[in-house]
Every structure is written in C-alpha cells, then in structure tokens.
Amino acid sequence: MADKDGMKIAKDYHIDKPFAKQGGFYVKGMSDVDWGMKARLANIFQPESGHTVMLAFDHGYFMGSTSGLERLDIVIPTLAEHIDVLMGTRGAIRTCIPASTGKAVALRVSCGSSILDEDLSHEIIGVSIEDAVRMNASCMAVQTFIGADGEKESLDNLCKTVDAGLKYGIPTMGVVAVGKQMERTSRFFKLATRILPELGAHIVKTYYCEDFEEITSACPVPIVVAGGKKLPEDEALTMCYKAISEGAAGVDMGRNIFQSTDPIAMVQAVRMVVHKNATDKEAYEFFLDTKKE
Ligand code: R5P
C-alpha cells in the first residue's frame, strides 16, 4: 500500500520563474519529442502566440444532440475559420466538416457512457490508432476520471493511447472530467493536472479554478481550459482572460461559443484574448460592437 503518511504540503511553485526545459521548441515540456509530434503540436499551438483556440463540439458522444449543435454541418463550418483546432468525434468530423477547412483535429477517442447512465466514469478507447492516423489527428483526447469509480480504467485508456500515439507521433490530450462524485476544488484539479502529464499526456484540458497559477506552474505540459456550462459572455471572457494570464496555453470551449447569442462574434472575442493579449473588457466591447442585433 502506498505510504501517504508524512506527505508534505506542496508550496514551492516558483510562479515567477519560466519553465526550465524549453530546448528551442516553444511548446511547454515538448523539447524532446519527435519531429512529427512537434509538427502536430505546432498545428495546435500557433507559433506566433504559442496559444490555441480549440472548438469543442464532441458533446454528442455522450449527450446526443445538444442545444446549439443540432446541425453540426451548418454550425461548425461557420466557426471554423476563427479557430485553430476542431475537437470532435470521428463521426461528427467525417460527416459534417469539410476536410478542406485545413484545421487541426483533436480527435475524441474515448467513449462508453451516456447521460442515461448515473455514473459516466466508465469509458473505453473507441478509436484505433490507425483511424486516428487516417483522420490526420493532431492529438487524441481521452477523458479521465480522477477520484471516480472509473479512475483506473480511464488512466489505463490514457496510458494505452499515449503508447499508441508515440508510435506514430500523435500527442495525447488528457481531459480532466468533473462529475457528481468528483470534487471541484483546486486540490482536486492540482492532483488531476499533475497525474495526467506524469502518465505521459502531452496536453491537459481542465477547468479554471482558484490557485490556477500554481496549477499551470506544476503541470509540465500545456494546459487548455475547458469552457463548461454556458455563462454570460462577459463572464466567459473574464474566465478566459484569467486563465491565459495565469499560464493557460489556450482554451477548448464549446457551449460558451456555440450557445452564445452570436457564436461568430464570441469566438472572435475569445481569439483576441487567447492570441492578441486583449483584456476581457476589450474582448467584451468587441463582442458587443460586433454581435448581430
Ligand atoms: C469535456 O470534457 C468534454 O470534452 C465535453 O464534451 C466538451 O468538450 C465540453 O465543452 P464545453 O464544456 O466547453 O461545452
């Protein structure tokens, strides 16, 4: 049994010091990965800013049709020109998104629970590495359930995906799930965002929370921030601004974009914060000036 007695509380995050091991490649912690993996990471994290705007529209994999995503074929292509990465399932991307958009793909590869299930934490890997290669995936996304029933199997999914991706130079994004059984404290997020890169994840998707700077400091790979449930646009932009100011390398947002009163104005506002150092106030003013009445 692991010895948990006598563990000291972590506190030396050195938030003011840049990450030490950059080795000439701008994506955090990725100086020693293979050329192909660097090229895929550069499709995700834009070389000019080092950041990314991912559009999450993978909700159907466990929720079915979601408000705002009833017609993926209509909604997603209109947003695609304003984003860097399409995050979705192979079924949604193949059937609804023209390959000619030329955007990077964060391919959802884990699945196995639906909203009809009380416990969503039991997933499998539902996409082979060969199909991820065929889809030209720039990374593969695996849901993980730290502290929930399905913790061990989800970490097994993550490790197996990392191993498969390493063979072909495809990075893995570990997604920190929150659920009924799980805490949403900074203690929980600190734990989860450290376990996933230690197991080999190249990118971590998590939620914004208190002590976020400590979380980004202690995580040796880039963190992208999840959007979560729909907020008023100004609040969503403030969350985005705080996350980027406190060390996130981008966002992976869904409902806060496609359920906005004007999704195109909103995605452009998010992009200003992520790539152009705009403040939340500037971005919200842009949103108000740009949105259609
Ligand atoms: C979350 O972990 C899943 O990937 C979701 O299906 C999706 O990405 C959530 O996006 P949002 O919370 O921004 O709508």
XYZ file of C-alpha atoms and ligand atoms in Angstrom:
307
model
C 0.000 0.000 0.000
C 1.240 3.475 -0.822
C 2.599 5.351 2.174
C 0.595 8.545 2.420
C 1.712 9.400 5.936
C 4.145 12.218 6.393
C 3.490 13.751 2.960
C 4.358 17.457 2.989
C 2.086 20.076 1.517
C 3.411 21.272 -1.847
C 4.046 25.001 -1.928
C 7.208 25.878 -3.869
C 5.612 26.571 -7.252
C 8.082 29.323 -8.339
C 5.328 31.014 -10.294
C 7.674 33.872 -11.253
C 10.223 31.565 -12.947
C 9.708 30.351 -16.547
C 9.595 26.608 -17.212
C 13.200 25.416 -17.313
C 13.352 22.815 -20.080
C 12.405 24.532 -23.351
C 15.254 23.336 -25.584
C 14.404 25.529 -28.557
C 10.779 24.390 -29.015
C 8.099 26.716 -27.752
C 5.508 24.194 -26.574
C 5.975 23.570 -22.870
C 7.711 20.323 -21.964
C 7.919 19.157 -25.590
C 11.564 19.911 -26.391
C 12.483 16.239 -26.653
C 9.558 14.770 -28.586
C 9.900 13.554 -32.162
C 9.710 15.850 -35.230
C 6.262 14.611 -36.275
C 4.873 15.208 -32.840
C 6.361 18.707 -32.778
C 4.774 19.415 -36.163
C 1.366 18.303 -34.853
C 1.790 20.366 -31.680
C 2.658 23.363 -33.868
C -0.659 22.831 -35.731
C -2.397 23.125 -32.364
C -0.356 25.811 -30.573
C 0.162 28.641 -33.026
C 3.839 29.578 -33.382
C 3.175 33.359 -33.151
C 1.461 33.278 -29.748
C 2.204 29.758 -28.516
C -1.522 29.501 -27.777
C -4.555 27.738 -29.197
C -8.288 28.157 -29.646
C -9.940 24.751 -29.750
C -13.638 24.468 -30.500
C -15.186 21.603 -28.517
C -18.169 20.018 -30.235
C -17.767 16.441 -29.003
C -20.792 16.665 -26.678
C -22.819 14.237 -28.813
C -20.554 11.352 -27.855
C -22.368 11.065 -24.532
C -25.174 13.675 -24.647
C -26.625 13.159 -28.115
C -27.955 16.279 -29.808
C -27.034 19.343 -27.747
C -28.556 22.812 -27.860
C -26.614 24.792 -30.441
C -25.188 21.667 -32.070
C -28.346 20.274 -33.629
C -26.851 20.809 -37.096
C -23.110 20.283 -36.880
C -22.849 20.568 -40.657
C -24.190 24.140 -40.535
C -22.766 25.443 -37.242
C -19.189 24.193 -37.176
C -18.032 25.250 -40.666
C -19.123 28.854 -39.949
C -16.921 28.929 -36.839
C -14.005 27.001 -38.284
C -12.178 29.958 -39.835
C -11.863 31.601 -36.400
C -10.381 28.659 -34.541
C -7.184 26.612 -34.593
C -8.457 23.159 -33.670
C -11.636 21.169 -34.231
C -12.276 18.985 -31.172
C -14.825 16.338 -32.031
C -15.609 12.721 -32.702
C -14.564 10.957 -35.884
C -18.226 10.514 -36.821
C -19.045 14.209 -36.496
C -15.913 15.362 -38.264
C -16.178 12.887 -41.154
C -19.858 13.514 -41.817
C -20.189 17.245 -41.152
C -16.891 19.096 -41.580
C -15.188 19.544 -44.951
C -11.577 18.344 -44.830
C -10.733 21.493 -46.791
C -11.125 23.620 -43.631
C -7.500 22.604 -43.061
C -7.832 22.895 -39.283
C -6.011 20.713 -36.795
C -8.097 17.927 -35.279
C -8.234 16.982 -31.594
C -9.902 13.635 -32.010
C -12.104 12.355 -29.208
C -11.055 8.713 -28.852
C -12.626 7.684 -25.528
C -16.296 6.822 -25.154
C -18.599 4.385 -23.426
C -21.069 6.170 -21.153
C -24.165 8.199 -21.914
C -26.274 10.641 -19.946
C -28.713 7.774 -19.314
C -26.090 6.305 -17.018
C -25.833 7.620 -13.453
C -22.085 7.014 -13.455
C -20.409 8.424 -16.558
C -16.934 7.417 -15.492
C -16.576 4.097 -17.320
C -15.063 4.586 -20.744
C -13.137 2.564 -23.288
C -10.957 3.581 -26.203
C -13.276 3.546 -29.204
C -10.930 4.643 -31.993
C -7.930 2.707 -33.255
C -4.597 4.446 -33.708
C -4.818 3.612 -37.437
C -8.048 5.582 -37.689
C -6.531 8.499 -35.795
C -3.756 8.475 -38.430
C -6.361 8.323 -41.236
C -8.183 11.275 -39.663
C -4.889 13.199 -39.677
C -5.405 13.839 -35.949
C -3.096 16.411 -34.403
C -3.887 14.947 -30.995
C -6.154 12.341 -29.404
C -8.401 13.282 -26.475
C -9.030 10.854 -23.624
C -11.416 11.560 -20.742
C -10.028 10.768 -17.285
C -11.986 10.393 -14.057
C -9.700 11.036 -11.111
C -11.369 10.147 -7.830
C -14.337 8.445 -9.504
C -15.298 4.822 -9.916
C -13.727 4.526 -13.332
C -10.424 6.172 -12.381
C -8.202 3.143 -13.008
C -9.732 2.182 -16.353
C -9.651 5.779 -17.580
C -5.956 6.060 -16.693
C -5.412 2.755 -18.491
C -7.124 4.310 -21.533
C -4.842 7.311 -21.258
C -1.631 5.281 -20.946
C -2.547 2.999 -23.875
C -3.378 5.996 -26.042
C -0.097 7.690 -25.149
C 1.778 4.497 -26.091
C -0.076 4.123 -29.392
C 0.392 7.819 -30.217
C 4.112 7.683 -29.518
C 4.488 5.067 -32.279
C 3.109 7.487 -34.863
C 3.988 10.895 -33.415
C 0.467 11.812 -32.326
C 0.185 13.667 -28.994
C -2.435 12.741 -26.404
C -4.621 15.245 -24.594
C -5.774 14.092 -21.157
C -9.139 15.603 -20.295
C -9.938 16.132 -16.618
C -13.583 15.236 -16.156
C -15.700 16.576 -13.371
C -18.764 14.716 -12.252
C -21.201 14.133 -9.459
C -18.722 12.077 -7.437
C -15.789 14.391 -8.001
C -14.643 17.467 -6.116
C -14.195 20.751 -7.972
C -11.598 22.172 -5.616
C -8.154 23.425 -6.552
C -6.822 20.446 -4.558
C -8.642 18.114 -6.957
C -7.509 19.980 -10.081
C -3.907 20.131 -8.816
C -3.941 16.378 -8.358
C -5.535 15.596 -11.710
C -3.449 18.029 -13.773
C -0.266 16.522 -12.389
C -1.231 12.854 -12.675
C -2.059 13.103 -16.395
C 1.281 14.513 -17.638
C 3.169 12.189 -15.297
C 1.437 9.337 -17.163
C 2.533 10.806 -20.478
C -0.232 13.188 -21.597
C 1.205 15.900 -23.859
C -1.647 18.364 -23.272
C -4.059 18.661 -20.334
C -7.580 20.002 -20.617
C -9.024 21.157 -17.325
C -11.301 23.737 -15.735
C -10.324 27.154 -14.437
C -10.269 27.297 -10.632
C -8.655 29.036 -7.657
C -4.838 28.888 -7.453
C -4.738 28.385 -11.201
C -1.213 29.811 -11.451
C 0.023 27.086 -9.131
C -1.713 24.504 -11.309
C -0.124 25.765 -14.542
C 3.281 26.062 -12.822
C 3.246 22.495 -11.548
C 1.944 20.982 -14.789
C 4.921 20.287 -17.098
C 2.836 20.380 -20.312
C 0.437 22.974 -21.785
C -2.951 23.352 -20.159
C -6.024 24.278 -22.173
C -9.045 25.492 -20.290
C -12.457 23.937 -20.709
C -15.420 26.233 -21.163
C -18.010 24.419 -19.074
C -21.653 25.350 -18.802
C -22.882 28.452 -20.617
C -22.083 31.715 -18.841
C -22.987 35.267 -19.832
C -20.465 36.330 -22.500
C -18.642 38.852 -20.266
C -18.117 36.217 -17.565
C -16.886 33.639 -20.053
C -14.391 36.153 -21.458
C -13.204 37.026 -17.945
C -12.624 33.355 -17.196
C -10.719 33.018 -20.456
C -8.631 36.133 -19.703
C -7.773 34.974 -16.175
C -6.819 31.511 -17.408
C -4.490 32.875 -20.096
C -2.997 35.479 -17.727
C -2.352 32.718 -15.208
C -0.496 30.432 -17.587
C -3.010 28.507 -19.706
C -1.846 27.869 -23.275
C -5.327 28.183 -24.694
C -8.956 27.238 -24.421
C -11.081 24.307 -25.527
C -14.540 25.848 -25.415
C -17.864 24.581 -26.590
C -21.134 25.825 -25.145
C -19.763 29.270 -24.306
C -19.172 29.707 -28.027
C -21.856 27.813 -29.909
C -24.639 28.677 -27.418
C -23.718 32.382 -27.423
C -26.236 34.905 -28.715
C -23.700 35.417 -31.516
C -21.271 32.489 -31.794
C -19.132 34.107 -34.505
C -18.654 37.351 -32.546
C -17.941 35.321 -29.411
C -15.319 33.081 -30.977
C -13.569 36.151 -32.377
C -13.610 37.776 -28.934
C -12.141 34.631 -27.376
C -9.467 34.608 -30.075
C -8.468 38.193 -29.222
C -7.836 37.179 -25.609
C -6.007 33.966 -26.458
C -3.822 35.224 -29.309
C -3.724 39.027 -29.154
C -3.273 39.787 -25.442
C -6.653 41.551 -25.340
C -8.171 42.067 -21.916
C -11.572 40.627 -21.090
C -13.026 44.147 -21.199
C -11.613 44.838 -24.674
C -12.856 41.495 -25.927
C -16.338 42.051 -24.492
C -16.521 45.517 -26.069
C -15.594 43.905 -29.377
C -18.331 41.301 -28.834
C -20.954 43.975 -28.142
C -19.880 46.045 -31.161
C -19.783 43.038 -33.477
C -22.745 40.893 -32.482
C -25.802 40.961 -34.673
C -28.884 42.569 -33.125
C -15.412 17.800 -21.718
O -14.557 17.404 -21.092
C -15.858 17.207 -22.981
O -14.809 17.118 -23.874
C -17.032 17.918 -23.498
O -17.824 17.149 -24.297
C -16.801 19.232 -24.148
O -15.502 19.413 -24.574
C -17.228 20.290 -23.220
O -17.110 21.571 -23.760
P -17.828 22.782 -23.026
O -17.903 22.428 -21.585
O -16.950 23.953 -23.278
O -19.169 22.923 -23.647
